[in-house]
Every structure is written in C-alpha cells, then in structure tokens.
C-alpha cells in the first residue's frame, strides 16, 4: 500500500469505526421496545390519510356487532359497565379505555397518565412514568374513575372515544404463562398468581416450590379446566389474566369506536392519535410491551396437543369469532 493510501486509511479508520458503532446502536434500538426521545417521531401528520384504517376499523366494529347479534343476551351484562375496574374513564380528554392484561395494558395506562399534566409533576421526566413512582394500572383507575351516576355514564359513553386493544388469544396465553407462571426471577405481583402456580403443580402431581415451574401444557390444562363452559361475562367472574376479552370489556354493552390489535398496533396507534388529535401522545407516548421471541412462542406452542388447541378455541370461541382470529397456524405446530 502506498504512503498516500496508508495515510488516507489511517484518517478514515476512526470514521468507519464511529459509523459502525452508530449502526449497531440504531439496530439495537430498533429491535427493542423503548422510548428514545431523539428518535421518537411525531406521528401527528398533516398529510396522514386515515381512509385505509377507517375501513379496517369499520369492518372490525361490524364483526363485533354481528357476533353480539349471534349470541344475543348471553354476552350482555350492562350492570358490570359501572364497576370500579371495568373501564378507565378519561373524560377530560374524551377517552374511555378497557384495559386487558397482557395486551399492551402497561403501555396504554401509562399513556393515559401522560395525558394528565399534574401526574407526578414534581418529579423529573426520567422518573415520572416509572412503576416504582406510582405509574401503574391501579393509579389510572384511581385518576380516571367511573362517573358516579348512570346518567353521567351514559352521557360519557355517547360522547367519548371508546377503545380497547386485543391480540391472538393463543399469544396472550403464552404471554400470561411467561409472566405470571414461568418467571422465577421475581415474586409474583399478586399472591393469587403464586396460588395458581402451586395449584397447577399440585394438579400435575409435583411438589410446589418457588423454583419449580409448571410446563406450558400443564398451565394450559389448568386454564382449560377453569374456563370450560363459560360464555357470558358473569360466567367469567373471578378468572384472572386470561379472562376472555368479551367478558372483560363488554363489547355488546359498550359500543367501541376503536378496536386496536397488537398485530397492527403501530398503524392502529397512528390512526387513533391522528384522527382524535391526541397531540400530547404524538411525541410522549410510551411503549412498554415486551414481546416474547418468536422461537420461544413456537417452542411452547409446539408442546401442546391438537386436542388442547381445539379446546382453547372452544373455550374462547366468542373472542376468536368477534375479533377475527383462527387457530390454523397454531394447529400446524401442535403434537398429534
């Protein structure tokens, strides 16, 4: 190599290293669900065309209506709408949200807390939205309570934008298992989750212990036994993280304006923020949903039998029908 080329190489080498480091950093950031302020794009877009998602939202709502009509009064429980932890009523911003565990629930309850300028206003930005400083689901329920009278509830349900987020029921069961049953690195956040874990182990003939993890098929057997034969919202009372969407959010009593899906969350979120002009969320939204890797999900699901898969569909059939999911790709993974 000539001396001129050698000097040029020495000059360019630090630049190449820096560019490589930046590329690696950007790749890492893009692969995880965190909010990096200088990379957060403002998604309030003056040229945004809502029409394609408008159509999809219309079709989703139509499917909900058709399913409610099919099952009739069996899916109705209007008296539950006014219960304390059914909905989060942010009437100042005209939003009513149904929180479903393991479906971006931390994301959206924190986003609603962000809409309140007073929440943790005395703390620095780096601490305001952390769970250890109170940014939790129960705080959102406390901050945005149920209107006290039925007439005020009816008025709010007419005027506000009502929304929920769903995902494939099978993926939600995987997420529930990993977070509430299989994670031995933390004490379950609720004693009843520890009790469930112990009940699964006992049913499988195993000695309950903190370090002993029930298998995914054992967990599914427990869920199937607990949810067998349940149809209407009142049937599902007492079921925890895997309560059916229909029982949790009462879509045959609450006419949701927006049905978001985790599978299309980015575009659905963009549509909601642009069409409802949620300016504050356009830059300060929070994304806390951590998806399990595809390989982990595939490995767990492939441990199930086809009978278990079919029983999951049967027990959650209303959710599958109402939100347009099927079991085809999962049945292909199942054991005979």
C-alpha positions as YAML, in Angstrom:
chain: A
units: angstrom
residues:
- id: 1
  name: UNK
  ca: [0.00, 0.00, 0.00]
- id: 2
  name: UNK
  ca: [1.42, 3.44, -0.97]
- id: 3
  name: UNK
  ca: [2.11, 6.05, 1.72]
- id: 4
  name: UNK
  ca: [-0.76, 8.25, 0.44]
- id: 5
  name: UNK
  ca: [-3.25, 5.39, 0.64]
- id: 6
  name: UNK
  ca: [-1.90, 4.45, 4.06]
- id: 7
  name: UNK
  ca: [-2.43, 7.99, 5.39]
- id: 8
  name: UNK
  ca: [-5.95, 8.06, 3.93]
- id: 9
  name: UNK
  ca: [-6.75, 4.71, 5.59]
- id: 10
  name: UNK
  ca: [-5.46, 5.99, 8.96]
- id: 11
  name: UNK
  ca: [-7.57, 9.13, 8.54]
- id: 12
  name: UNK
  ca: [-10.74, 7.25, 7.63]
- id: 13
  name: UNK
  ca: [-10.45, 4.40, 10.14]
- id: 14
  name: UNK
  ca: [-11.94, 6.32, 13.16]
- id: 15
  name: UNK
  ca: [-14.81, 7.49, 10.95]
- id: 16
  name: UNK
  ca: [-15.54, 3.93, 9.87]
- id: 17
  name: UNK
  ca: [-15.48, 2.76, 13.50]
- id: 18
  name: UNK
  ca: [-17.88, 5.54, 14.56]
- id: 19
  name: UNK
  ca: [-20.27, 4.77, 11.70]
- id: 20
  name: UNK
  ca: [-20.19, 1.08, 12.61]
- id: 21
  name: UNK
  ca: [-20.96, 1.85, 16.27]
- id: 22
  name: UNK
  ca: [-23.85, 4.14, 15.29]
- id: 23
  name: UNK
  ca: [-25.24, 1.39, 13.00]
- id: 24
  name: UNK
  ca: [-25.07, -1.18, 15.79]
- id: 25
  name: UNK
  ca: [-26.75, 1.26, 18.23]
- id: 26
  name: UNK
  ca: [-29.58, 2.01, 15.81]
- id: 27
  name: UNK
  ca: [-30.06, -1.70, 15.12]
- id: 28
  name: UNK
  ca: [-30.30, -2.43, 18.85]
- id: 29
  name: UNK
  ca: [-32.75, 0.43, 19.43]
- id: 30
  name: UNK
  ca: [-34.96, -0.74, 16.58]
- id: 31
  name: UNK
  ca: [-35.09, -4.26, 17.99]
- id: 32
  name: UNK
  ca: [-36.36, -3.34, 21.46]
- id: 33
  name: UNK
  ca: [-39.49, -1.56, 22.67]
- id: 34
  name: UNK
  ca: [-38.12, 1.52, 24.36]
- id: 35
  name: UNK
  ca: [-38.78, 5.21, 24.02]
- id: 36
  name: UNK
  ca: [-35.63, 7.06, 22.88]
- id: 37
  name: UNK
  ca: [-36.54, 10.78, 22.88]
- id: 38
  name: UNK
  ca: [-34.36, 11.97, 19.99]
- id: 39
  name: UNK
  ca: [-35.54, 9.06, 17.82]
- id: 40
  name: UNK
  ca: [-39.24, 9.40, 18.68]
- id: 41
  name: UNK
  ca: [-41.09, 10.51, 15.58]
- id: 42
  name: UNK
  ca: [-44.01, 12.89, 15.84]
- id: 43
  name: UNK
  ca: [-46.86, 10.89, 14.30]
- id: 44
  name: UNK
  ca: [-49.35, 13.78, 14.13]
- id: 45
  name: UNK
  ca: [-49.10, 14.11, 10.37]
- id: 46
  name: UNK
  ca: [-50.92, 16.85, 8.44]
- id: 47
  name: UNK
  ca: [-50.83, 14.69, 5.29]
- id: 48
  name: UNK
  ca: [-51.95, 11.49, 7.06]
- id: 49
  name: UNK
  ca: [-54.59, 9.55, 5.09]
- id: 50
  name: UNK
  ca: [-56.86, 7.75, 7.57]
- id: 51
  name: UNK
  ca: [-59.10, 6.11, 4.94]
- id: 52
  name: UNK
  ca: [-57.47, 2.63, 4.74]
- id: 53
  name: UNK
  ca: [-57.56, 2.22, 8.53]
- id: 54
  name: UNK
  ca: [-61.03, 3.82, 8.65]
- id: 55
  name: UNK
  ca: [-62.26, 0.92, 6.53]
- id: 56
  name: UNK
  ca: [-60.48, -1.69, 8.65]
- id: 57
  name: UNK
  ca: [-61.88, -0.19, 11.87]
- id: 58
  name: UNK
  ca: [-65.37, -0.19, 10.36]
- id: 59
  name: UNK
  ca: [-65.02, -3.89, 9.46]
- id: 60
  name: UNK
  ca: [-63.78, -4.74, 12.96]
- id: 61
  name: UNK
  ca: [-66.73, -2.94, 14.55]
- id: 62
  name: UNK
  ca: [-69.16, -4.62, 12.15]
- id: 63
  name: UNK
  ca: [-67.79, -8.04, 13.11]
- id: 64
  name: UNK
  ca: [-68.29, -7.24, 16.81]
- id: 65
  name: UNK
  ca: [-71.89, -6.22, 16.12]
- id: 66
  name: UNK
  ca: [-72.57, -9.41, 14.16]
- id: 67
  name: UNK
  ca: [-71.12, -11.59, 16.95]
- id: 68
  name: UNK
  ca: [-73.18, -9.77, 19.58]
- id: 69
  name: UNK
  ca: [-76.29, -10.34, 17.45]
- id: 70
  name: UNK
  ca: [-75.43, -14.04, 17.01]
- id: 71
  name: UNK
  ca: [-75.14, -14.74, 20.76]
- id: 72
  name: UNK
  ca: [-77.78, -12.26, 21.91]
- id: 73
  name: UNK
  ca: [-78.34, -11.59, 25.60]
- id: 74
  name: UNK
  ca: [-75.80, -14.28, 26.62]
- id: 75
  name: UNK
  ca: [-72.98, -11.75, 26.06]
- id: 76
  name: UNK
  ca: [-74.66, -8.82, 27.77]
- id: 77
  name: UNK
  ca: [-74.05, -7.62, 31.32]
- id: 78
  name: UNK
  ca: [-74.77, -3.86, 31.40]
- id: 79
  name: UNK
  ca: [-74.62, -3.77, 35.19]
- id: 80
  name: UNK
  ca: [-70.87, -4.51, 35.02]
- id: 81
  name: UNK
  ca: [-70.08, -1.38, 32.94]
- id: 82
  name: UNK
  ca: [-70.18, 0.81, 36.04]
- id: 83
  name: UNK
  ca: [-67.97, -1.45, 38.17]
- id: 84
  name: UNK
  ca: [-64.77, 0.06, 39.54]
- id: 85
  name: UNK
  ca: [-62.14, -1.75, 37.43]
- id: 86
  name: UNK
  ca: [-64.00, -2.37, 34.18]
- id: 87
  name: UNK
  ca: [-63.06, 0.81, 32.27]
- id: 88
  name: UNK
  ca: [-60.69, 3.77, 32.63]
- id: 89
  name: UNK
  ca: [-62.75, 6.95, 32.13]
- id: 90
  name: UNK
  ca: [-60.52, 9.85, 30.97]
- id: 91
  name: UNK
  ca: [-63.39, 12.22, 30.33]
- id: 92
  name: UNK
  ca: [-61.24, 15.36, 30.21]
- id: 93
  name: UNK
  ca: [-59.60, 14.03, 27.03]
- id: 94
  name: UNK
  ca: [-62.75, 12.25, 25.84]
- id: 95
  name: UNK
  ca: [-61.30, 8.73, 26.09]
- id: 96
  name: UNK
  ca: [-62.63, 5.54, 27.66]
- id: 97
  name: UNK
  ca: [-60.23, 2.60, 27.67]
- id: 98
  name: UNK
  ca: [-60.73, -1.07, 28.51]
- id: 99
  name: UNK
  ca: [-57.52, -2.47, 29.94]
- id: 100
  name: UNK
  ca: [-56.83, -6.11, 29.04]
- id: 101
  name: UNK
  ca: [-53.94, -7.77, 30.87]
- id: 102
  name: UNK
  ca: [-51.03, -8.87, 28.64]
- id: 103
  name: UNK
  ca: [-52.26, -6.80, 25.68]
- id: 104
  name: UNK
  ca: [-50.26, -3.54, 25.80]
- id: 105
  name: UNK
  ca: [-52.00, -2.70, 29.08]
- id: 106
  name: UNK
  ca: [-48.94, -1.06, 30.68]
- id: 107
  name: UNK
  ca: [-48.42, 0.97, 27.52]
- id: 108
  name: UNK
  ca: [-51.90, 2.44, 27.38]
- id: 109
  name: UNK
  ca: [-52.50, 3.02, 31.07]
- id: 110
  name: UNK
  ca: [-49.18, 4.88, 31.21]
- id: 111
  name: UNK
  ca: [-50.12, 6.83, 28.09]
- id: 112
  name: UNK
  ca: [-53.32, 7.92, 29.80]
- id: 113
  name: UNK
  ca: [-51.33, 9.01, 32.86]
- id: 114
  name: UNK
  ca: [-49.19, 11.08, 30.47]
- id: 115
  name: UNK
  ca: [-52.31, 12.95, 29.40]
- id: 116
  name: UNK
  ca: [-52.67, 14.29, 32.96]
- id: 117
  name: UNK
  ca: [-50.24, 17.24, 33.34]
- id: 118
  name: UNK
  ca: [-50.48, 17.01, 37.14]
- id: 119
  name: UNK
  ca: [-49.46, 13.36, 37.49]
- id: 120
  name: UNK
  ca: [-46.04, 13.16, 39.21]
- id: 121
  name: UNK
  ca: [-45.46, 16.77, 38.06]
- id: 122
  name: UNK
  ca: [-42.96, 17.30, 40.89]
- id: 123
  name: UNK
  ca: [-40.69, 14.52, 39.60]
- id: 124
  name: UNK
  ca: [-38.10, 14.75, 36.80]
- id: 125
  name: UNK
  ca: [-39.20, 13.34, 33.43]
- id: 126
  name: UNK
  ca: [-36.91, 10.33, 33.89]
- id: 127
  name: UNK
  ca: [-38.93, 9.20, 36.92]
- id: 128
  name: UNK
  ca: [-42.50, 10.36, 36.23]
- id: 129
  name: UNK
  ca: [-43.57, 7.27, 34.29]
- id: 130
  name: UNK
  ca: [-41.79, 4.54, 36.28]
- id: 131
  name: UNK
  ca: [-43.87, 1.97, 38.14]
- id: 132
  name: UNK
  ca: [-41.87, 2.47, 41.32]
- id: 133
  name: UNK
  ca: [-43.12, 6.08, 41.36]
- id: 134
  name: UNK
  ca: [-46.76, 5.09, 41.01]
- id: 135
  name: UNK
  ca: [-47.22, 4.90, 37.21]
- id: 136
  name: UNK
  ca: [-49.33, 1.77, 37.47]
- id: 137
  name: UNK
  ca: [-52.66, 0.50, 36.21]
- id: 138
  name: UNK
  ca: [-54.39, 0.98, 39.57]
- id: 139
  name: UNK
  ca: [-53.32, 4.65, 39.54]
- id: 140
  name: UNK
  ca: [-55.02, 5.15, 36.16]
- id: 141
  name: UNK
  ca: [-58.23, 3.61, 37.55]
- id: 142
  name: UNK
  ca: [-57.99, 5.96, 40.56]
- id: 143
  name: UNK
  ca: [-57.23, 9.05, 38.48]
- id: 144
  name: UNK
  ca: [-59.98, 8.36, 35.91]
- id: 145
  name: UNK
  ca: [-62.85, 6.89, 37.96]
- id: 146
  name: UNK
  ca: [-66.28, 5.70, 36.90]
- id: 147
  name: UNK
  ca: [-68.84, 8.53, 36.69]
- id: 148
  name: UNK
  ca: [-71.00, 8.34, 39.81]
- id: 149
  name: UNK
  ca: [-74.44, 8.19, 38.24]
- id: 150
  name: UNK
  ca: [-75.88, 6.07, 35.45]
- id: 151
  name: UNK
  ca: [-76.96, 9.16, 33.51]
- id: 152
  name: UNK
  ca: [-73.39, 10.55, 33.59]
- id: 153
  name: UNK
  ca: [-72.05, 7.17, 32.47]
- id: 154
  name: UNK
  ca: [-74.50, 7.05, 29.59]
- id: 155
  name: UNK
  ca: [-73.55, 10.58, 28.53]
- id: 156
  name: UNK
  ca: [-69.83, 9.75, 28.69]
- id: 157
  name: UNK
  ca: [-70.30, 6.56, 26.67]
- id: 158
  name: UNK
  ca: [-72.08, 8.57, 23.96]
- id: 159
  name: UNK
  ca: [-69.52, 11.38, 23.76]
- id: 160
  name: UNK
  ca: [-66.11, 9.76, 24.42]
- id: 161
  name: UNK
  ca: [-63.92, 7.69, 22.13]
- id: 162
  name: UNK
  ca: [-64.08, 4.16, 23.49]
- id: 163
  name: UNK
  ca: [-61.16, 1.86, 22.66]
- id: 164
  name: UNK
  ca: [-59.54, -1.45, 23.51]
- id: 165
  name: UNK
  ca: [-56.55, -3.48, 22.30]
- id: 166
  name: UNK
  ca: [-56.73, -7.23, 21.56]
- id: 167
  name: UNK
  ca: [-54.30, -9.87, 20.30]
- id: 168
  name: UNK
  ca: [-54.48, -13.50, 19.22]
- id: 169
  name: UNK
  ca: [-55.83, -15.40, 22.27]
- id: 170
  name: UNK
  ca: [-53.10, -18.06, 21.94]
- id: 171
  name: UNK
  ca: [-50.33, -15.44, 22.06]
- id: 172
  name: UNK
  ca: [-51.93, -13.90, 25.12]
- id: 173
  name: UNK
  ca: [-51.92, -17.26, 26.90]
- id: 174
  name: UNK
  ca: [-48.22, -17.64, 26.09]
- id: 175
  name: UNK
  ca: [-47.54, -14.17, 27.48]
- id: 176
  name: UNK
  ca: [-49.61, -14.89, 30.61]
- id: 177
  name: UNK
  ca: [-47.67, -18.12, 31.21]
- id: 178
  name: UNK
  ca: [-44.25, -16.50, 30.78]
- id: 179
  name: UNK
  ca: [-45.06, -13.53, 33.01]
- id: 180
  name: UNK
  ca: [-47.29, -14.97, 35.73]
- id: 181
  name: UNK
  ca: [-46.21, -18.62, 35.99]
- id: 182
  name: UNK
  ca: [-42.78, -19.28, 34.46]
- id: 183
  name: UNK
  ca: [-40.81, -16.25, 35.64]
- id: 184
  name: UNK
  ca: [-38.93, -17.34, 38.75]
- id: 185
  name: UNK
  ca: [-36.74, -14.21, 38.83]
- id: 186
  name: UNK
  ca: [-39.41, -12.22, 40.65]
- id: 187
  name: UNK
  ca: [-42.03, -12.88, 43.24]
- id: 188
  name: UNK
  ca: [-45.47, -12.86, 41.55]
- id: 189
  name: UNK
  ca: [-47.01, -9.41, 41.92]
- id: 190
  name: UNK
  ca: [-50.17, -10.92, 43.33]
- id: 191
  name: UNK
  ca: [-50.47, -13.71, 45.86]
- id: 192
  name: UNK
  ca: [-53.20, -15.30, 43.77]
- id: 193
  name: UNK
  ca: [-50.72, -15.85, 40.92]
- id: 194
  name: UNK
  ca: [-48.50, -17.77, 43.33]
- id: 195
  name: UNK
  ca: [-51.53, -19.77, 44.42]
- id: 196
  name: UNK
  ca: [-52.35, -20.55, 40.78]
- id: 197
  name: UNK
  ca: [-48.80, -21.72, 40.14]
- id: 198
  name: UNK
  ca: [-48.96, -24.01, 43.18]
- id: 199
  name: UNK
  ca: [-52.37, -25.32, 42.13]
- id: 200
  name: UNK
  ca: [-51.01, -26.19, 38.67]
- id: 201
  name: UNK
  ca: [-48.07, -28.05, 40.20]
- id: 202
  name: UNK
  ca: [-50.30, -29.97, 42.61]
- id: 203
  name: UNK
  ca: [-52.67, -30.93, 39.79]
- id: 204
  name: UNK
  ca: [-49.65, -32.23, 37.85]
- id: 205
  name: UNK
  ca: [-48.51, -34.25, 40.87]
- id: 206
  name: UNK
  ca: [-45.49, -32.02, 41.59]
- id: 207
  name: UNK
  ca: [-44.32, -30.52, 44.87]
- id: 208
  name: UNK
  ca: [-44.97, -26.73, 44.95]
- id: 209
  name: UNK
  ca: [-41.73, -24.77, 45.21]
- id: 210
  name: UNK
  ca: [-40.57, -21.31, 44.13]
- id: 211
  name: UNK
  ca: [-38.00, -22.72, 41.70]
- id: 212
  name: UNK
  ca: [-40.33, -25.35, 40.20]
- id: 213
  name: UNK
  ca: [-42.01, -24.16, 37.03]
- id: 214
  name: UNK
  ca: [-45.13, -25.85, 35.62]
- id: 215
  name: UNK
  ca: [-44.81, -26.81, 31.96]
- id: 216
  name: UNK
  ca: [-46.80, -24.88, 29.37]
- id: 217
  name: UNK
  ca: [-49.12, -27.88, 28.69]
- id: 218
  name: UNK
  ca: [-49.77, -28.15, 32.45]
- id: 219
  name: UNK
  ca: [-50.63, -24.45, 32.56]
- id: 220
  name: UNK
  ca: [-52.98, -24.83, 29.58]
- id: 221
  name: UNK
  ca: [-54.73, -27.80, 31.22]
- id: 222
  name: UNK
  ca: [-55.35, -25.60, 34.28]
- id: 223
  name: UNK
  ca: [-56.71, -22.72, 32.15]
- id: 224
  name: UNK
  ca: [-58.93, -25.08, 30.14]
- id: 225
  name: UNK
  ca: [-60.44, -26.57, 33.29]
- id: 226
  name: UNK
  ca: [-61.01, -23.11, 34.79]
- id: 227
  name: UNK
  ca: [-62.61, -21.64, 31.65]
- id: 228
  name: UNK
  ca: [-64.61, -24.64, 30.42]
- id: 229
  name: UNK
  ca: [-68.26, -23.90, 29.65]
- id: 230
  name: UNK
  ca: [-68.04, -20.14, 30.25]
- id: 231
  name: UNK
  ca: [-69.88, -17.91, 27.79]
- id: 232
  name: UNK
  ca: [-71.26, -14.67, 29.24]
- id: 233
  name: UNK
  ca: [-69.40, -12.03, 31.27]
- id: 234
  name: UNK
  ca: [-70.95, -13.16, 34.56]
- id: 235
  name: UNK
  ca: [-69.68, -16.73, 33.95]
- id: 236
  name: UNK
  ca: [-66.10, -15.41, 33.78]
- id: 237
  name: UNK
  ca: [-66.19, -13.66, 37.16]
- id: 238
  name: UNK
  ca: [-63.03, -14.41, 39.16]
- id: 239
  name: UNK
  ca: [-60.90, -15.50, 36.20]
- id: 240
  name: UNK
  ca: [-57.58, -13.66, 36.22]
- id: 241
  name: UNK
  ca: [-55.12, -12.70, 33.49]
- id: 242
  name: UNK
  ca: [-56.76, -14.99, 30.92]
- id: 243
  name: UNK
  ca: [-60.34, -13.74, 31.23]
- id: 244
  name: UNK
  ca: [-61.99, -13.55, 27.80]
- id: 245
  name: UNK
  ca: [-61.91, -10.18, 26.02]
- id: 246
  name: UNK
  ca: [-65.68, -10.26, 25.73]
- id: 247
  name: UNK
  ca: [-66.16, -10.79, 29.45]
- id: 248
  name: UNK
  ca: [-63.57, -8.17, 30.40]
- id: 249
  name: UNK
  ca: [-64.60, -5.34, 28.06]
- id: 250
  name: UNK
  ca: [-68.34, -5.98, 27.49]
- id: 251
  name: UNK
  ca: [-68.34, -5.05, 23.76]
- id: 252
  name: UNK
  ca: [-72.03, -5.95, 23.47]
- id: 253
  name: UNK
  ca: [-72.83, -3.25, 26.05]
- id: 254
  name: UNK
  ca: [-70.06, -0.72, 25.28]
- id: 255
  name: UNK
  ca: [-70.07, 0.24, 21.60]
- id: 256
  name: UNK
  ca: [-66.32, 0.62, 20.99]
- id: 257
  name: UNK
  ca: [-65.25, 3.20, 18.43]
- id: 258
  name: UNK
  ca: [-61.72, 1.85, 18.09]
- id: 259
  name: UNK
  ca: [-60.66, -1.80, 18.12]
- id: 260
  name: UNK
  ca: [-56.88, -1.95, 18.02]
- id: 261
  name: UNK
  ca: [-54.87, -5.13, 17.51]
- id: 262
  name: UNK
  ca: [-51.41, -5.83, 18.82]
- id: 263
  name: UNK
  ca: [-50.54, -7.37, 15.44]
- id: 264
  name: UNK
  ca: [-51.18, -4.00, 13.74]
- id: 265
  name: UNK
  ca: [-50.57, -1.79, 16.77]
- id: 266
  name: UNK
  ca: [-48.20, 0.72, 15.20]
- id: 267
  name: UNK
  ca: [-50.61, 1.70, 12.43]
- id: 268
  name: UNK
  ca: [-53.66, 1.49, 14.69]
- id: 269
  name: UNK
  ca: [-51.97, 3.77, 17.22]
- id: 270
  name: UNK
  ca: [-51.02, 6.22, 14.46]
- id: 271
  name: UNK
  ca: [-54.62, 6.27, 13.25]
- id: 272
  name: UNK
  ca: [-56.02, 6.84, 16.75]
- id: 273
  name: UNK
  ca: [-53.60, 9.68, 17.55]
- id: 274
  name: UNK
  ca: [-54.17, 11.41, 14.20]
- id: 275
  name: UNK
  ca: [-57.94, 11.05, 13.97]
- id: 276
  name: UNK
  ca: [-58.51, 12.01, 17.63]
- id: 277
  name: UNK
  ca: [-55.74, 14.66, 17.57]
- id: 278
  name: UNK
  ca: [-54.06, 13.36, 20.73]
- id: 279
  name: UNK
  ca: [-51.25, 15.88, 20.39]
- id: 280
  name: UNK
  ca: [-49.65, 15.17, 23.74]
- id: 281
  name: UNK
  ca: [-49.26, 11.49, 22.87]
- id: 282
  name: UNK
  ca: [-47.78, 12.19, 19.45]
- id: 283
  name: UNK
  ca: [-44.35, 12.77, 20.97]
- id: 284
  name: UNK
  ca: [-44.57, 11.43, 24.51]
- id: 285
  name: UNK
  ca: [-46.29, 8.08, 24.03]
- id: 286
  name: UNK
  ca: [-44.85, 5.14, 25.88]
- id: 287
  name: UNK
  ca: [-44.33, 1.62, 24.54]
- id: 288
  name: UNK
  ca: [-43.71, -0.94, 27.25]
- id: 289
  name: UNK
  ca: [-44.96, -4.10, 25.61]
- id: 290
  name: UNK
  ca: [-42.15, -6.63, 25.50]
- id: 291
  name: UNK
  ca: [-42.99, -9.46, 23.13]
- id: 292
  name: UNK
  ca: [-41.59, -12.90, 23.75]
- id: 293
  name: UNK
  ca: [-39.38, -14.05, 20.90]
- id: 294
  name: UNK
  ca: [-40.91, -15.99, 18.02]
- id: 295
  name: UNK
  ca: [-38.73, -19.01, 18.81]
- id: 296
  name: UNK
  ca: [-39.87, -19.10, 22.47]
- id: 297
  name: UNK
  ca: [-43.54, -18.88, 21.47]
- id: 298
  name: UNK
  ca: [-43.12, -21.55, 18.79]
- id: 299
  name: UNK
  ca: [-41.34, -23.88, 21.21]
- id: 300
  name: UNK
  ca: [-44.06, -23.54, 23.85]
- id: 301
  name: UNK
  ca: [-46.97, -23.90, 21.44]
- id: 302
  name: UNK
  ca: [-45.42, -26.97, 19.80]
- id: 303
  name: UNK
  ca: [-45.62, -28.71, 23.21]
- id: 304
  name: UNK
  ca: [-49.43, -28.66, 23.05]
- id: 305
  name: UNK
  ca: [-51.61, -31.38, 21.58]
- id: 306
  name: UNK
  ca: [-54.17, -30.75, 18.87]
- id: 307
  name: UNK
  ca: [-56.89, -31.54, 21.42]
- id: 308
  name: UNK
  ca: [-55.60, -28.80, 23.74]
- id: 309
  name: UNK
  ca: [-55.59, -26.37, 20.80]
- id: 310
  name: UNK
  ca: [-59.15, -27.25, 19.86]
- id: 311
  name: UNK
  ca: [-60.26, -26.91, 23.48]
- id: 312
  name: UNK
  ca: [-58.65, -23.44, 23.67]
- id: 313
  name: UNK
  ca: [-60.64, -22.46, 20.59]
- id: 314
  name: UNK
  ca: [-63.84, -23.88, 22.11]
- id: 315
  name: UNK
  ca: [-63.40, -22.09, 25.45]
- id: 316
  name: UNK
  ca: [-62.50, -18.77, 23.80]
- id: 317
  name: UNK
  ca: [-64.69, -19.20, 20.73]
- id: 318
  name: UNK
  ca: [-66.55, -15.91, 21.19]
- id: 319
  name: UNK
  ca: [-63.24, -13.97, 21.25]
- id: 320
  name: UNK
  ca: [-61.98, -15.80, 18.16]
- id: 321
  name: UNK
  ca: [-65.18, -15.01, 16.27]
- id: 322
  name: UNK
  ca: [-65.63, -11.45, 17.49]
- id: 323
  name: UNK
  ca: [-62.06, -10.29, 16.74]
- id: 324
  name: UNK
  ca: [-61.46, -12.42, 13.63]
- id: 325
  name: UNK
  ca: [-58.75, -14.84, 14.78]
- id: 326
  name: UNK
  ca: [-58.29, -18.51, 13.94]
- id: 327
  name: UNK
  ca: [-56.08, -21.40, 15.07]
- id: 328
  name: UNK
  ca: [-54.78, -22.54, 11.67]
- id: 329
  name: UNK
  ca: [-51.09, -21.63, 12.04]
- id: 330
  name: UNK
  ca: [-51.00, -22.91, 15.63]
- id: 331
  name: UNK
  ca: [-52.64, -26.26, 14.84]
- id: 332
  name: UNK
  ca: [-49.85, -26.85, 12.33]
- id: 333
  name: UNK
  ca: [-47.35, -26.68, 15.23]
- id: 334
  name: UNK
  ca: [-49.25, -28.93, 17.63]
- id: 335
  name: UNK
  ca: [-48.44, -32.52, 18.53]
- id: 336
  name: UNK
  ca: [-50.81, -35.17, 17.18]
...
